[in-house]
PDB file of C-alpha atoms in Angstrom:
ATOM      1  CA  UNK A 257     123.519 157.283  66.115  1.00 96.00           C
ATOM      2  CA  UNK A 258     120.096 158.190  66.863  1.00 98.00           C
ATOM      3  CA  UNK A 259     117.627 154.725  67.001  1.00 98.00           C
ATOM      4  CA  UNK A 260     113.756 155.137  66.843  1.00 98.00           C
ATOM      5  CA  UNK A 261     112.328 152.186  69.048  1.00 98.00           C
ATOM      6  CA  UNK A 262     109.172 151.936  67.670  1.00 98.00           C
ATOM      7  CA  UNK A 263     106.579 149.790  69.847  1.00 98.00           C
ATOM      8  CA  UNK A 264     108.747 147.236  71.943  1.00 97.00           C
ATOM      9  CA  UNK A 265     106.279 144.881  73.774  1.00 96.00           C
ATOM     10  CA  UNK A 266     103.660 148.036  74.369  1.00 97.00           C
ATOM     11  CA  UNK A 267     100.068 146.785  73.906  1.00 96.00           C
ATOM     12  CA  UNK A 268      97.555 148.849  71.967  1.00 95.00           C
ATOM     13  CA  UNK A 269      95.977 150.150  75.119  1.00 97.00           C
ATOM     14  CA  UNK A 270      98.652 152.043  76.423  1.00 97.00           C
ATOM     15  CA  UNK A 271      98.818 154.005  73.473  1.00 98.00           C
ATOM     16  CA  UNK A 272      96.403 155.051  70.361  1.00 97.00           C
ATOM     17  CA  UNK A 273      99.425 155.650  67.954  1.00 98.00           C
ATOM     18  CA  UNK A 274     101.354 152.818  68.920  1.00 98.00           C
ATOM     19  CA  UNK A 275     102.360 150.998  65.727  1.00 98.00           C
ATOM     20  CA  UNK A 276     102.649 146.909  65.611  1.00 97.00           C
ATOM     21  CA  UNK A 277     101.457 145.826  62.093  1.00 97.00           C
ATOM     22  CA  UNK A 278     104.069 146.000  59.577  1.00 97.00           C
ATOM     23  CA  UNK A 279     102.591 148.610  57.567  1.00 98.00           C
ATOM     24  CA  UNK A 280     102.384 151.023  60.367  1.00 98.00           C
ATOM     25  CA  UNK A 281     105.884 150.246  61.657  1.00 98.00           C
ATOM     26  CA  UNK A 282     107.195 151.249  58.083  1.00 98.00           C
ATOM     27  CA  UNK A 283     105.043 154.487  58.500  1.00 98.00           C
ATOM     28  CA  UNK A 284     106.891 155.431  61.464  1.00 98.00           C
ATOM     29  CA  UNK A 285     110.332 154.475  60.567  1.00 98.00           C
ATOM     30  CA  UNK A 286     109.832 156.530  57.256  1.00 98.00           C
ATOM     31  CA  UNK A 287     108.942 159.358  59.635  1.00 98.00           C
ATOM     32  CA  UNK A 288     111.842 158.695  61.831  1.00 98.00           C
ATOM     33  CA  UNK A 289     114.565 158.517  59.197  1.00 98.00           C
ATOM     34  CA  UNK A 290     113.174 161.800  58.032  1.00 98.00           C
ATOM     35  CA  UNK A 291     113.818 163.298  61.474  1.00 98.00           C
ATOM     36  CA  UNK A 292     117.795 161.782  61.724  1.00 97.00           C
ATOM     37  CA  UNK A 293     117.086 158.684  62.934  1.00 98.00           C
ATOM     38  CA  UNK A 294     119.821 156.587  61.954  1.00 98.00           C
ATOM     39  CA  UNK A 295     118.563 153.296  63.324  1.00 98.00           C
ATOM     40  CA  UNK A 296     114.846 151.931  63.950  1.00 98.00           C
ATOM     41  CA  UNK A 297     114.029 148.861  66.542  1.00 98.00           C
ATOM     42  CA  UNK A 298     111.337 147.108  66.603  1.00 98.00           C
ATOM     43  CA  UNK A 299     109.180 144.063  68.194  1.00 98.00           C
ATOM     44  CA  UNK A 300     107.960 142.141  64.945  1.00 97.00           C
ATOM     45  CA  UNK A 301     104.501 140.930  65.677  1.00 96.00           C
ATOM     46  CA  UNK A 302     102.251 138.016  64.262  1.00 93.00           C
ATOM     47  CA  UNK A 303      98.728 137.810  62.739  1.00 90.00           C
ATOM     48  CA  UNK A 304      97.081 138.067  66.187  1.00 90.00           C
ATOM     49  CA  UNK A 305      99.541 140.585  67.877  1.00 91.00           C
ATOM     50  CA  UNK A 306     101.879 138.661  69.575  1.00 94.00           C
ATOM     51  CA  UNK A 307     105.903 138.957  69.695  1.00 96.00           C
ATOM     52  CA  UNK A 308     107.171 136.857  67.560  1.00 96.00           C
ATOM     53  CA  UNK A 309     110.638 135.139  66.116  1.00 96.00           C
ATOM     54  CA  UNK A 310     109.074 133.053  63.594  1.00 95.00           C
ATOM     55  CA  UNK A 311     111.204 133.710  59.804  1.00 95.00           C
ATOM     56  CA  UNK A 312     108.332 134.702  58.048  1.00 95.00           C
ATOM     57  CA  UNK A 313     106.641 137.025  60.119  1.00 96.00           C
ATOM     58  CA  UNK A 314     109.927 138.311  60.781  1.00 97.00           C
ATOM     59  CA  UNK A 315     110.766 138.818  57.134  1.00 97.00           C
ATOM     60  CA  UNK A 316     107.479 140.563  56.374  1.00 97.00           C
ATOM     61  CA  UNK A 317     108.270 142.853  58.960  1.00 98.00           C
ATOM     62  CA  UNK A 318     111.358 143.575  57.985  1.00 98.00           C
ATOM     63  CA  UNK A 319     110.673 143.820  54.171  1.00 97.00           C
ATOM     64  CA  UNK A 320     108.243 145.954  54.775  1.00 98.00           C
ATOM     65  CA  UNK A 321     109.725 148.716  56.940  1.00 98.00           C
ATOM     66  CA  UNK A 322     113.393 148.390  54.728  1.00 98.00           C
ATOM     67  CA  UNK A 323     111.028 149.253  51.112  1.00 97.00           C
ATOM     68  CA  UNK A 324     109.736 152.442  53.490  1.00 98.00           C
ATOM     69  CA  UNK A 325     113.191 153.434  54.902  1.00 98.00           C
ATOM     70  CA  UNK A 326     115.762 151.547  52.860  1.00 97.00           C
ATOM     71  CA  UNK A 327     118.293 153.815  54.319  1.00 97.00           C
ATOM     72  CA  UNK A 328     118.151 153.042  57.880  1.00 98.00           C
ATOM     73  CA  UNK A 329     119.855 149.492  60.268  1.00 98.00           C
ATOM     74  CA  UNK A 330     116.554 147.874  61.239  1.00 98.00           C
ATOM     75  CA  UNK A 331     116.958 146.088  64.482  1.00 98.00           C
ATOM     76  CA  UNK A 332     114.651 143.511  66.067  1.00 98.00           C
ATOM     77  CA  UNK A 333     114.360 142.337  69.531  1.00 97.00           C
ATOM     78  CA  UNK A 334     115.110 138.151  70.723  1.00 97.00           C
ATOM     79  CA  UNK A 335     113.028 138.884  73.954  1.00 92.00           C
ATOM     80  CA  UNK A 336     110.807 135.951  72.695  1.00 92.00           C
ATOM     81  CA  UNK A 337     109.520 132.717  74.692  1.00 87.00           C
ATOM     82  CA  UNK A 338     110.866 129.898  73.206  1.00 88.00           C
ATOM     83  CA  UNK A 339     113.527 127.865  71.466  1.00 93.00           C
ATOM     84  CA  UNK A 340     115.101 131.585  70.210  1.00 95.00           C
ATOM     85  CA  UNK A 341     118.130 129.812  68.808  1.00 96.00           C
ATOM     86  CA  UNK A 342     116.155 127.572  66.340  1.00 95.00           C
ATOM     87  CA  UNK A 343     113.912 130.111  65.436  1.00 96.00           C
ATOM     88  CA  UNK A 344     116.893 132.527  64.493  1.00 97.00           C
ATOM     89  CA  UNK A 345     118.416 129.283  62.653  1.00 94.00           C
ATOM     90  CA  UNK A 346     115.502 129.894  60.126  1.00 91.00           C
ATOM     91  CA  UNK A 347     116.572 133.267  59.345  1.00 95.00           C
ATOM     92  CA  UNK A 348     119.337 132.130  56.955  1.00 92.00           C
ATOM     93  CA  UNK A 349     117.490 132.136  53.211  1.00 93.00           C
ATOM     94  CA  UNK A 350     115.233 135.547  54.369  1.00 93.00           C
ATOM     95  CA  UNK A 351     117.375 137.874  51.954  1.00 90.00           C
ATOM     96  CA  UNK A 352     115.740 141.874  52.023  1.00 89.00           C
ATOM     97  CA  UNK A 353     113.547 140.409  55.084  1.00 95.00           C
ATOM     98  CA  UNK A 354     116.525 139.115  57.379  1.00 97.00           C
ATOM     99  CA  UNK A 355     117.343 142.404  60.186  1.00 98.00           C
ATOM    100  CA  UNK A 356     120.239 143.997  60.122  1.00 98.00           C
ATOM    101  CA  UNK A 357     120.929 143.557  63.765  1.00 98.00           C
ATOM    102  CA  UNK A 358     119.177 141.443  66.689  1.00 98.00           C
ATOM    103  CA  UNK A 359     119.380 142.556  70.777  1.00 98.00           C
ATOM    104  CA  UNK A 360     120.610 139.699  73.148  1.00 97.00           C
ATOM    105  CA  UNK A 361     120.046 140.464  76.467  1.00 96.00           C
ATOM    106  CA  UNK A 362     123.077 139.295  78.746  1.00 96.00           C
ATOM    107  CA  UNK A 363     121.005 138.536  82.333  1.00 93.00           C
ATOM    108  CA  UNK A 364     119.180 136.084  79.906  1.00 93.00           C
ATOM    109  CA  UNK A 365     119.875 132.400  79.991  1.00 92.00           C
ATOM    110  CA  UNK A 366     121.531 130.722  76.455  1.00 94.00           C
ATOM    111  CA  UNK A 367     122.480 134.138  75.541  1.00 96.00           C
ATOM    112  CA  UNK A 368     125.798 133.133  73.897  1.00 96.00           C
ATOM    113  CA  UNK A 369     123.902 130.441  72.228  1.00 96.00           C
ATOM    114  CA  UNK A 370     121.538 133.313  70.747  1.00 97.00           C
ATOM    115  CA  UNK A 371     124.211 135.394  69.646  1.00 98.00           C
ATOM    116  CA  UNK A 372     126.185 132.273  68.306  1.00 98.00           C
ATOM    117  CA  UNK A 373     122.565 131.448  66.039  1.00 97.00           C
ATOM    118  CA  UNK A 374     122.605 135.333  65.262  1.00 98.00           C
ATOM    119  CA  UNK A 375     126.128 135.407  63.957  1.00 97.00           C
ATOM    120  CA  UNK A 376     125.476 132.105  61.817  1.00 97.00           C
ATOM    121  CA  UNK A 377     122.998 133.833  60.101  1.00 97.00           C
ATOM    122  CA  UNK A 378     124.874 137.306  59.107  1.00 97.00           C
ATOM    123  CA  UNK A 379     122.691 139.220  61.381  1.00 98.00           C
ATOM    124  CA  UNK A 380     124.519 141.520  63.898  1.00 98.00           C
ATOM    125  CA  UNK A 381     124.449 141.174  67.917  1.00 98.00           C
ATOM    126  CA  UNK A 382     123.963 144.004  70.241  1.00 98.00           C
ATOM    127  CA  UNK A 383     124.247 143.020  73.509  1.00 98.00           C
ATOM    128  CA  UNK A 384     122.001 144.470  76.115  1.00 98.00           C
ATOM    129  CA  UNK A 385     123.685 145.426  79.630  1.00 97.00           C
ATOM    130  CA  UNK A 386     121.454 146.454  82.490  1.00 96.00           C
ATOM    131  CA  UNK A 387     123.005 145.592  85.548  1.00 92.00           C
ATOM    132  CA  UNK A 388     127.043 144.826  86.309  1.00 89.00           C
ATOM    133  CA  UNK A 389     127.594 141.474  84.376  1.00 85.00           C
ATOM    134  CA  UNK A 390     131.222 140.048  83.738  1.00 84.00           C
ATOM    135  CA  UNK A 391     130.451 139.623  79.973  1.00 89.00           C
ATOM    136  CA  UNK A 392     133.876 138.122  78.917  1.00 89.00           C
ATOM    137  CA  UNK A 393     135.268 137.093  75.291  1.00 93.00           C
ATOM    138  CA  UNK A 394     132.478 138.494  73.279  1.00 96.00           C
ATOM    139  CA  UNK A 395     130.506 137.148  71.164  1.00 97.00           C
ATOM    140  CA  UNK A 396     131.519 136.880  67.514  1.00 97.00           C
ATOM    141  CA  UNK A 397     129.637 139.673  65.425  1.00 97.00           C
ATOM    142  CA  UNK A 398     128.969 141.677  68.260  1.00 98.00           C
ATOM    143  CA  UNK A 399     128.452 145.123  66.745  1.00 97.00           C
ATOM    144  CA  UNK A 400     127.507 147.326  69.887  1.00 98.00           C
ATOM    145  CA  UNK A 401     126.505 147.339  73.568  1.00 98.00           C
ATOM    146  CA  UNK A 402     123.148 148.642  74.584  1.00 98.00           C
ATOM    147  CA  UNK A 403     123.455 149.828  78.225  1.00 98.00           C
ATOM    148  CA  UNK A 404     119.626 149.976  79.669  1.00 98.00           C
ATOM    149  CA  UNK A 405     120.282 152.609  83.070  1.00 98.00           C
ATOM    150  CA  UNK A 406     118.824 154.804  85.286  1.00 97.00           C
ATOM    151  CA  UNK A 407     120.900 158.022  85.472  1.00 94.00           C
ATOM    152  CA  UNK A 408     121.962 157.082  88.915  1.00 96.00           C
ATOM    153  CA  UNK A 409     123.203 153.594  87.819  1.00 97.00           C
ATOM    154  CA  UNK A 410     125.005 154.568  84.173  1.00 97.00           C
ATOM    155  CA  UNK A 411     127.870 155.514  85.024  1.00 96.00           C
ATOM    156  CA  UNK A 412     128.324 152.409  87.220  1.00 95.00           C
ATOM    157  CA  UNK A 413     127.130 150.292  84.092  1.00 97.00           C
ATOM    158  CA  UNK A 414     129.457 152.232  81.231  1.00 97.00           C
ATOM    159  CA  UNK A 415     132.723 151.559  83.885  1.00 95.00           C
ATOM    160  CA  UNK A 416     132.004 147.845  83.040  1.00 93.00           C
ATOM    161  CA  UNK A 417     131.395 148.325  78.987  1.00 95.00           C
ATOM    162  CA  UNK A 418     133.561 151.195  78.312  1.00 95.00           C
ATOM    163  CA  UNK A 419     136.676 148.853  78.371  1.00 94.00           C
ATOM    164  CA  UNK A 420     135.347 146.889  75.560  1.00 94.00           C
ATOM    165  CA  UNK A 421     135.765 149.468  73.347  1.00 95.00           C
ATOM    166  CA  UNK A 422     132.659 149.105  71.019  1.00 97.00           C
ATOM    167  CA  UNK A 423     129.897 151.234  70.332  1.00 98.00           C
ATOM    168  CA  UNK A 424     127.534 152.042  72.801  1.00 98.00           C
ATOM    169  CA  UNK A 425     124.130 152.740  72.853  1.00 98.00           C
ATOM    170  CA  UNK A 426     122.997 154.500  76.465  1.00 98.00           C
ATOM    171  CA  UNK A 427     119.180 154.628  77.108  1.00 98.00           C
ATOM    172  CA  UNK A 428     116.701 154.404  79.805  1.00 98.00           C
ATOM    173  CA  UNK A 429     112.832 153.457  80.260  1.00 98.00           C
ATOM    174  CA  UNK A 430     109.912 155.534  81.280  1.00 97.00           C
ATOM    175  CA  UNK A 431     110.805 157.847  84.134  1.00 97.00           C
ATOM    176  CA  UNK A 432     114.517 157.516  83.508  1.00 98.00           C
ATOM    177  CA  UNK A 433     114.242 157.785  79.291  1.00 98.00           C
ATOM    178  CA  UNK A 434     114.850 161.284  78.889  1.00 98.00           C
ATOM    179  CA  UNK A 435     117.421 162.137  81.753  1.00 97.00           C
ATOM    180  CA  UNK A 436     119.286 159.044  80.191  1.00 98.00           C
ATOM    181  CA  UNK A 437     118.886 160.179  76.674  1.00 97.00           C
ATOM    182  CA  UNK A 438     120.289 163.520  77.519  1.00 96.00           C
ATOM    183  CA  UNK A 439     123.224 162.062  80.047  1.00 96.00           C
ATOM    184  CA  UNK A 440     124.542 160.292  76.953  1.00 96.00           C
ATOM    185  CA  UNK A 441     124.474 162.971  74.430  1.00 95.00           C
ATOM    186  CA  UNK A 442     126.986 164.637  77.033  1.00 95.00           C
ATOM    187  CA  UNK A 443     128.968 161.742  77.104  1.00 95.00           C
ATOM    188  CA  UNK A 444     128.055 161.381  72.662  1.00 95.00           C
ATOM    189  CA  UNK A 445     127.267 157.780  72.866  1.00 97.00           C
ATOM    190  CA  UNK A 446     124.331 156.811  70.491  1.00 97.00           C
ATOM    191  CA  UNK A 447     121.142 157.511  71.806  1.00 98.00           C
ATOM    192  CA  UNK A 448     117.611 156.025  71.357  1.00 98.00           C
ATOM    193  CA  UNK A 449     113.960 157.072  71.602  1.00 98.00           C
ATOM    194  CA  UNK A 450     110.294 156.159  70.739  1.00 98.00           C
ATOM    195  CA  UNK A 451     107.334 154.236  71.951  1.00 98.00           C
ATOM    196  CA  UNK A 452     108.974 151.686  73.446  1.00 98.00           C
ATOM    197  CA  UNK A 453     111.028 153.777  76.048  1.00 98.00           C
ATOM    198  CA  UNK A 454     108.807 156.076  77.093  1.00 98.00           C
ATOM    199  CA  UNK A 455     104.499 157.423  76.597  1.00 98.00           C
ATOM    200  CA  UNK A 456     105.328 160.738  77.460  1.00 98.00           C
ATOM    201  CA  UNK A 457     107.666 164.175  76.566  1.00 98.00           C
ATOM    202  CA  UNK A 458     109.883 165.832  78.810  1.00 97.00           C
ATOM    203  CA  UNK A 459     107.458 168.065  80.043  1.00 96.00           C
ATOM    204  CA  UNK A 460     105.308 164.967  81.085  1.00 97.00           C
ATOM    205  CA  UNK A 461     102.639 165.064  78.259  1.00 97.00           C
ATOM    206  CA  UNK A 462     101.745 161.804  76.272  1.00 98.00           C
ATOM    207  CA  UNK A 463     103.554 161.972  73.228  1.00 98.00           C
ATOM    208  CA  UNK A 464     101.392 162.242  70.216  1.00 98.00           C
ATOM    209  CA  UNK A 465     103.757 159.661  68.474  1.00 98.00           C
ATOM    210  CA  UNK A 466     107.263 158.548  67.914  1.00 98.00           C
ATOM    211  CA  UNK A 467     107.878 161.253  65.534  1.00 98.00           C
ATOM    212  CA  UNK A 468     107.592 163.334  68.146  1.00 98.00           C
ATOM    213  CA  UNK A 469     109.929 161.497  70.428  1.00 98.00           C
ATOM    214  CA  UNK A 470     112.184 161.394  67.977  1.00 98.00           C
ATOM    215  CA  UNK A 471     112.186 164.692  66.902  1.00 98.00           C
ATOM    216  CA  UNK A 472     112.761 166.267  70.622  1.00 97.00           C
ATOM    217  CA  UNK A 473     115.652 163.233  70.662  1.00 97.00           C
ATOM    218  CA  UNK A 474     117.374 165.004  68.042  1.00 97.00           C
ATOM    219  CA  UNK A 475     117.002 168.625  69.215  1.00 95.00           C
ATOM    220  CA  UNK A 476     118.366 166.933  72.879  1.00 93.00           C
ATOM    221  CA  UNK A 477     121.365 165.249  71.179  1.00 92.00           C
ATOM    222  CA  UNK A 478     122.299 168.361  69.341  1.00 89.00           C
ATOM    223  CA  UNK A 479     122.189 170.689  71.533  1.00 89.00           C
ATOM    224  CA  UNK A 480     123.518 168.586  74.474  1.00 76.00           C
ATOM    225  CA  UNK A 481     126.688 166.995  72.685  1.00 62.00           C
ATOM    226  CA  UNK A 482     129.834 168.484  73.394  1.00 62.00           C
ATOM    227  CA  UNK A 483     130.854 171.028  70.688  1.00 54.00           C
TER     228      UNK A 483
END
């Protein structure tokens, strides 16, 4: 799997093609799908810009990117202040705007709780790992683990999720994104790459947009996977 993270908690500033209002965020994951991208993320936002978790902002988010890319798992972050589990609870009756899949971050407290709320609502849990956790029995409908590492810290990370025998989904942030990216292509765990990971290509240029992040993804995970 290749997964287009499309804006994360990025503010306009730090970049001019950053998307955040629904219509923009279906733009790019149209883009994305059209590159390989298997799998979009993204940070729904409300009226005024902020994060949100709130069902119908959610939905219209959602809605809107699955009419551009109907193809493609949409994923949404729960790295929200706030009562996450009740505003998850409202997710139930959202139909073509409920995500496919929701990130639960493990260092987080209530996290079971979250993923509990997540799994009462058919939407599937991805657990985020980025430092050595004893995760235990896991959460009913977890789907995959997201390892967050720095190449010097993921192979101590995947000794600890490995074992659990699910999917895994190997990435890093900024300075670490693309020496990440490529260390898991090796290893052909699912990969991910956009906006939200890093500004900037390999070569240390800003990115003119996630379509070009993804599309030097794909070339990496081709041509890096074992053959």
């Amino acid at each position: 799997m290749l997964q287009a993270c499309l804006n994360g908690s990025r503010t306009a500033e730090e970049h001019p093609a950053l998307p955040l209002s629904p219509e923009r965020l279906a733009e790019d994951a149209a883009d994305a799908a059209a590159l390989g991208a298997t799998s979009v993320h993204v940070h729904p936002r409300d009226v005024i810009g902020g994060l949100t978790l709130v069902g119908s902002e959610v939905a219209t988010t959602v809605a809107t990117v699955r009419a551009a890319a109907p193809q493609v798992e949409i994923s949404v972050s729960t790295n929200v202040p706030g009562d996450r589990a009740v505003l998850v609870g409202s997710w139930a009756p959202l139909a073509a705007g409920r995500p496919d899949v929701a990130r639960v971050h493990v260092d987080e407290p209530g996290w079971r709780e979250l993923a509990g709320a997540l799994h009462r609502v058919g939407v599937g849990v991805e657990l985020v790992v980025a430092q050595p956790a004893e995760l235990g029995e896991l959460p009913p409908g977890t789907r995959r683990i997201a390892v967050v590492a720095t190449r010097e810290s993921a192979e101590g990370l995947l000794r600890v999720v490995e074992p659990l025998g699910l999917p895994i989904v190997l990435h890093g942030k900024d300075a670490d994104a693309w020496p990440v990216l490529v260390h898991a292509a090796r290893l052909e765990h699912h990969v991910r790459m956009g906006l939200e990971d890093t500004l900037t290509m390999p070569d240390g240029r800003q990115a003119r947009n996630n379509a070009e992040l993804v599309a030097m993804a794909r070339r990496n995970q081709r041509s890096k996977a074992p053959r």
